[in-house]
Tab-separated table of C-alpha atoms and ligand atoms in Angstrom:
chain	number	residue	atom	x	y	z
A	1	MET	CA	85.255	101.680	115.093
A	2	ILE	CA	83.950	104.880	113.519
A	3	VAL	CA	80.791	105.095	115.630
A	4	PRO	CA	79.633	102.609	118.269
A	5	ASN	CA	79.377	99.151	116.732
A	6	LEU	CA	80.134	100.267	113.169
A	7	HIS	CA	83.614	99.503	111.855
A	8	GLN	CA	85.532	100.688	108.827
A	9	ILE	CA	88.305	98.657	107.229
A	10	THR	CA	90.526	99.375	104.277
A	11	VAL	CA	91.709	96.259	102.489
A	12	GLU	CA	94.507	95.945	100.000
A	13	ALA	CA	92.808	94.109	97.122
A	14	PRO	CA	94.110	95.570	93.843
A	15	ASP	CA	92.078	93.364	91.485
A	16	VAL	CA	88.843	94.210	93.281
A	17	ALA	CA	89.715	97.905	93.476
A	18	ALA	CA	90.442	97.970	89.742
A	19	ALA	CA	87.059	96.547	88.764
A	20	VAL	CA	84.511	97.489	91.444
A	21	GLU	CA	81.628	99.854	90.644
A	22	ALA	CA	78.902	101.440	92.738
A	23	GLY	CA	76.603	98.938	94.418
A	24	GLN	CA	78.855	95.877	94.272
A	25	PHE	CA	79.992	93.767	97.186
A	26	VAL	CA	82.712	91.354	98.237
A	27	ILE	CA	82.532	88.071	100.120
A	28	ILE	CA	84.926	88.099	103.034
A	29	ARG	CA	86.123	85.303	105.261
A	30	PRO	CA	88.143	86.840	108.084
A	31	VAL	CA	89.899	83.628	109.169
A	32	GLU	CA	90.630	80.292	107.532
A	33	ASP	CA	87.965	78.244	109.323
A	34	GLY	CA	85.422	81.048	109.360
A	35	GLU	CA	82.163	81.810	107.645
A	36	ARG	CA	81.860	83.818	104.418
A	37	ILE	CA	79.894	87.043	104.629
A	38	PRO	CA	78.883	89.585	101.979
A	39	LEU	CA	79.863	93.215	102.585
A	40	THR	CA	79.262	96.173	100.289
A	41	VAL	CA	82.269	98.071	98.996
A	42	SER	CA	81.678	101.661	100.121
A	43	ASP	CA	84.710	103.308	98.591
A	44	TRP	CA	87.870	102.392	96.701
A	45	ASP	CA	91.195	103.759	95.579
A	46	ARG	CA	92.126	102.288	92.205
A	47	GLU	CA	95.606	103.805	92.256
A	48	ASN	CA	96.576	102.339	95.615
A	49	GLY	CA	94.609	99.130	95.058
A	50	THR	CA	92.458	99.387	98.186
A	51	ILE	CA	88.776	99.027	98.996
A	52	THR	CA	86.925	100.435	102.005
A	53	ILE	CA	84.136	98.634	103.803
A	54	VAL	CA	81.895	99.755	106.642
A	55	PHE	CA	80.160	96.990	108.569
A	56	MET	CA	78.153	96.501	111.717
A	57	ASN	CA	79.262	94.072	114.390
A	58	VAL	CA	76.209	91.824	114.498
A	59	GLY	CA	77.611	88.406	115.373
A	60	LYS	CA	80.448	85.929	115.389
A	61	THR	CA	82.030	86.662	112.020
A	62	THR	CA	81.737	90.445	112.092
A	63	ASP	CA	83.056	90.313	115.650
A	64	THR	CA	86.135	88.429	114.435
A	65	LEU	CA	86.550	90.894	111.577
A	66	SER	CA	86.283	93.892	113.871
A	67	SER	CA	88.904	92.461	116.218
A	68	LEU	CA	91.611	92.259	113.534
A	69	THR	CA	94.335	94.847	113.852
A	70	LYS	CA	96.059	96.979	111.242
A	71	GLY	CA	98.286	94.859	109.012
A	72	SER	CA	96.272	91.653	109.483
A	73	SER	CA	95.439	89.460	106.508
A	74	LEU	CA	92.013	88.189	105.529
A	75	SER	CA	91.679	84.578	104.407
A	76	THR	CA	89.253	85.375	101.605
A	77	VAL	CA	88.238	88.476	99.701
A	78	VAL	CA	86.207	87.626	96.587
A	79	GLY	CA	84.821	90.264	94.317
A	80	PRO	CA	83.581	92.487	92.997
A	81	LEU	CA	80.293	90.570	93.071
A	82	GLY	CA	76.704	91.410	92.225
A	83	LYS	CA	75.355	93.702	89.588
A	84	THR	CA	76.421	97.312	89.575
A	85	MET	CA	73.780	99.874	90.465
A	86	ASP	CA	72.066	101.233	87.318
A	87	ILE	CA	73.438	104.730	86.945
A	88	ASP	CA	71.844	106.996	84.361
A	89	HIS	CA	70.751	110.569	83.989
A	90	TYR	CA	67.443	110.400	85.866
A	91	GLY	CA	67.099	114.038	86.925
A	92	THR	CA	66.689	114.354	90.685
A	93	VAL	CA	67.557	111.323	92.776
A	94	LEU	CA	66.970	110.937	96.495
A	95	CYS	CA	69.599	108.650	98.077
A	96	ILE	CA	68.682	107.371	101.539
A	97	GLY	CA	71.129	105.685	103.904
A	98	GLY	CA	70.929	104.423	107.456
A	99	CYS	CA	73.424	102.496	109.590
A	100	TYR	CA	76.031	100.835	107.298
A	101	GLY	CA	73.917	102.135	104.421
A	102	ILE	CA	75.221	105.649	105.134
A	103	ALA	CA	78.532	104.368	103.772
A	104	SER	CA	77.224	102.135	100.989
A	105	ILE	CA	75.021	104.899	99.552
A	106	TYR	CA	78.134	107.078	99.121
A	107	PRO	CA	79.559	105.563	95.887
A	108	ILE	CA	76.032	105.463	94.447
A	109	ALA	CA	75.463	109.165	95.178
A	110	ARG	CA	78.916	109.944	93.760
A	111	ALA	CA	78.244	108.034	90.524
A	112	LEU	CA	74.817	109.663	90.136
A	113	LYS	CA	76.370	113.092	90.615
A	114	GLN	CA	79.082	112.324	88.073
A	115	ASN	CA	76.299	111.442	85.623
A	116	GLY	CA	74.741	114.879	85.958
A	117	ASN	CA	71.927	114.084	88.371
A	118	SER	CA	70.792	116.397	91.085
A	119	VAL	CA	71.479	114.323	94.216
A	120	ILE	CA	69.654	114.773	97.485
A	121	THR	CA	71.061	112.582	100.249
A	122	MET	CA	69.036	111.712	103.323
A	123	VAL	CA	70.684	109.968	106.258
A	124	GLU	CA	69.099	108.758	109.456
A	125	ALA	CA	70.314	107.407	112.787
A	126	ARG	CA	69.003	106.940	116.299
A	127	SER	CA	71.171	109.807	117.534
A	128	GLY	CA	73.690	112.316	116.209
A	129	TYR	CA	76.685	110.398	117.581
A	130	LEU	CA	75.837	107.500	115.254
A	131	LEU	CA	76.241	109.569	112.085
A	132	TYR	CA	79.468	109.479	110.057
A	133	TRP	CA	80.801	110.266	106.555
A	134	LEU	CA	78.644	113.411	106.421
A	135	ASP	CA	81.380	115.508	104.772
A	136	LYS	CA	82.017	112.833	102.164
A	137	LEU	CA	78.320	112.697	101.368
A	138	ARG	CA	78.025	116.502	101.255
A	139	ASN	CA	80.772	116.560	98.623
A	140	VAL	CA	78.692	114.452	96.230
A	141	SER	CA	75.247	115.832	97.069
A	142	ASP	CA	73.382	118.976	96.102
A	143	ARG	CA	71.498	118.834	99.351
A	144	MET	CA	71.606	116.868	102.599
A	145	VAL	CA	68.679	115.898	104.801
A	146	ILE	CA	69.535	114.569	108.272
A	147	PHE	CA	67.173	112.789	110.640
A	148	THR	CA	67.826	111.486	114.129
A	149	ARG	CA	65.228	109.743	116.238
A	150	ASP	CA	66.109	111.835	119.291
A	151	GLY	CA	66.453	115.088	117.355
A	152	SER	CA	70.073	115.573	118.508
A	153	LYS	CA	71.154	116.368	114.935
A	154	GLY	CA	69.072	117.477	111.962
A	155	SER	CA	65.313	116.962	112.210
A	156	LYS	CA	63.671	114.656	114.710
A	157	GLY	CA	62.227	111.500	113.210
A	158	HIS	CA	63.211	108.785	110.797
A	159	ILE	CA	62.134	107.194	107.536
A	160	ASN	CA	58.478	107.661	108.524
A	161	ARG	CA	58.914	111.361	107.679
A	162	LEU	CA	59.833	110.586	104.081
A	163	PRO	CA	56.467	111.868	102.740
A	164	GLU	CA	57.208	115.268	104.309
A	165	VAL	CA	60.653	115.271	102.717
A	166	LEU	CA	59.170	114.401	99.328
A	167	SER	CA	56.643	117.219	99.505
A	168	ALA	CA	59.192	119.731	100.874
A	169	ILE	CA	61.481	119.129	97.894
A	170	LYS	CA	59.885	121.316	95.303
A	171	THR	CA	61.257	119.502	92.249
A	172	PRO	CA	59.871	116.100	91.223
A	173	ILE	CA	61.931	113.183	92.488
A	174	ASN	CA	62.653	110.822	89.610
A	175	ARG	CA	64.178	107.995	91.617
A	176	VAL	CA	64.756	106.937	95.197
A	177	ILE	CA	67.573	104.603	96.251
A	178	VAL	CA	67.606	103.176	99.776
A	179	ASN	CA	70.547	101.423	101.467
A	180	GLY	CA	70.588	100.125	105.032
A	181	CYS	CA	68.752	97.598	107.148
A	182	ASN	CA	65.807	95.733	105.678
A	183	TYR	CA	63.347	97.747	107.784
A	184	LEU	CA	64.647	101.036	106.374
A	185	MET	CA	64.419	99.743	102.802
A	186	MET	CA	60.971	98.234	103.323
A	187	ARG	CA	59.599	101.357	104.976
A	188	GLY	CA	61.191	103.608	102.365
A	189	SER	CA	59.573	101.563	99.603
A	190	GLN	CA	56.194	101.700	101.334
A	191	GLU	CA	56.413	105.477	101.646
A	192	THR	CA	57.286	106.061	97.977
A	193	ARG	CA	54.666	103.682	96.571
A	194	PRO	CA	51.754	106.172	96.695
A	195	TYR	CA	53.910	108.668	94.797
A	196	GLN	CA	54.847	106.012	92.187
A	197	ILE	CA	58.506	106.954	92.406
A	198	PRO	CA	60.779	104.134	91.201
A	199	THR	CA	62.537	102.913	94.343
A	200	ILE	CA	65.640	100.755	94.298
A	201	VAL	CA	66.816	98.824	97.337
A	202	SER	CA	70.043	96.861	97.881
A	203	LEU	CA	69.045	93.693	99.684
A	204	ASN	CA	70.984	92.198	102.588
A	205	THR	CA	70.538	88.458	102.431
A	206	LEU	CA	72.491	85.554	103.805
A	207	MET	CA	75.025	84.354	101.242
A	208	ILE	CA	77.633	81.628	100.910
A	209	ASP	CA	79.312	81.680	97.513
A	210	GLY	CA	77.928	84.951	96.150
A	211	THR	CA	78.074	83.580	92.613
A	212	GLY	CA	74.675	81.939	92.084
A	213	MET	CA	75.575	78.367	93.082
A	214	CYS	CA	74.193	77.730	96.589
A	215	GLY	CA	70.743	79.352	96.540
A	216	VAL	CA	71.030	80.679	100.100
A	217	CYS	CA	70.357	84.245	98.960
A	218	ARG	CA	66.926	83.462	97.455
A	219	VAL	CA	64.424	86.311	97.509
A	220	THR	CA	61.001	86.698	95.969
A	221	VAL	CA	60.703	89.745	93.757
A	222	ASP	CA	57.607	90.390	91.660
A	223	SER	CA	56.444	86.853	92.621
A	224	LYS	CA	59.546	85.302	91.056
A	225	THR	CA	62.487	83.681	92.836
A	226	LYS	CA	65.689	85.633	92.411
A	227	PHE	CA	69.223	85.193	93.706
A	228	ALA	CA	70.316	88.397	95.428
A	229	CYS	CA	73.976	87.727	94.610
A	230	VAL	CA	73.719	87.476	90.830
A	231	ASP	CA	70.291	88.948	89.983
A	232	GLY	CA	70.796	91.767	92.493
A	233	PRO	CA	71.481	92.944	95.093
A	234	HIS	CA	69.478	95.878	93.648
A	235	PHE	CA	65.763	95.364	93.145
A	236	ASP	CA	62.566	97.340	92.773
A	237	GLY	CA	61.570	97.876	96.407
A	238	HIS	CA	57.867	97.933	95.509
A	239	THR	CA	57.944	94.296	94.385
A	240	VAL	CA	60.120	92.662	97.086
A	241	ASP	CA	58.457	90.125	99.415
A	242	TRP	CA	59.699	91.813	102.607
A	243	GLU	CA	58.098	89.377	105.034
A	244	GLU	CA	59.799	86.366	103.510
A	245	LEU	CA	63.088	88.265	103.397
A	246	ALA	CA	62.880	89.077	107.113
A	247	GLN	CA	62.122	85.446	107.981
A	248	ARG	CA	65.015	84.091	105.933
A	249	ARG	CA	67.374	86.714	107.360
A	250	LYS	CA	66.673	85.447	110.891
A	251	ALA	CA	67.383	81.788	110.116
A	252	TYR	CA	70.784	81.640	111.856
A	253	LEU	CA	70.379	84.497	114.316
A	254	LYS	CA	70.981	82.307	117.343
A	255	GLU	CA	74.155	80.773	115.892
A	256	GLU	CA	75.411	84.236	114.922
A	257	VAL	CA	74.761	86.108	118.131
A	258	LEU	CA	75.074	83.559	120.940
A	259	PRO	CA	78.824	82.915	120.674
A	260	VAL	CA	79.455	86.671	120.941
A	261	MET	CA	76.968	87.305	123.732
A	262	SER	CA	78.427	84.516	125.821
A	263	SER	CA	82.057	85.500	125.226
A	264	ARG	CA	81.964	89.145	126.354
A	265	PRO	CA	80.509	91.344	129.029
A	266	TYR	CA	77.493	93.171	127.620
A	267	HIS	CA	78.925	96.680	127.944
A	268	THR	CA	81.942	95.881	125.749
A	269	GLN	CA	79.618	94.922	122.879
A	270	LEU	CA	78.187	98.413	122.771
A	271	GLY	CA	81.436	100.252	122.188
A	272	ASN	CA	81.965	103.720	123.532
A	273	ARG	CA	78.344	104.756	123.539
A	274	PRO	CA	77.683	107.810	125.704
A	275	PRO	CA	75.502	107.061	128.725
A	276	ILE	CA	71.820	107.493	127.954
A	277	ILE	CA	71.057	108.333	131.569
A	278	SER	CA	73.633	110.711	133.030
A	279	GLN	CA	74.793	110.016	136.549
A	280	THR	CA	74.473	112.893	138.983
B	1	LIG	FE1	74.829	81.405	96.782
B	1	LIG	FE2	73.613	83.614	96.004
B	1	LIG	S1	74.942	83.363	97.663
B	1	LIG	S2	73.411	81.631	95.173
């Protein structure tokens, strides 16, 4: 656990590590009779054959995954899947990450930097203690912008202050890339629309096979049905049907969360979060 409720695992998967590029994901099944879930590859080491994944504990399967100890084996690791993020020389690119997206934006920012772009990275969290990988991100960014909702680190606020960030950056922004929860990506896309800045989001949908066969990952983009696993996961955020995406995302919420909620005392689900109200 790198910050409360967010976990980082390094998996020995040489074939995946040899082929993965920025923006791709793997399908993982932690145990033999478990469910398959898609998780973005946030870093990799081709020489040692490992991939690194940061994920949030949101339900039964991620709970199982987070409970595995060092040296455990995973039943399934399939990948790399999905299209790679388009990386070109755009000029100045604003990379935005929140939650697990702070990790998944890292290889994208790194690839953009390696392609000669000026990279500005903006991260946001509810509080400073929920931020991580800041040094890694600084190493691949020309500039960092940090927001916390409580103002404990960086500026106070969240994605709603994106217009201020855009106007404070004196050079034109040629592209915005947003990784994180669907709300962050939706709101980021809404905020960049008036400025007509191309905005790419990496959608989090339910998936089963991750190879275009089951149709579970359907999304509507530009009024057309797309499969997030093979047509994406990267899409133009200005043309995504966000409402439909949110509805589909919630389809199995009860089945995901209930087994975890009923199996543990509430405080153990929150990790080592500092008390919000101090006791005197
Ligand atoms: Fe099955 Fe995309 S996950 S078609």
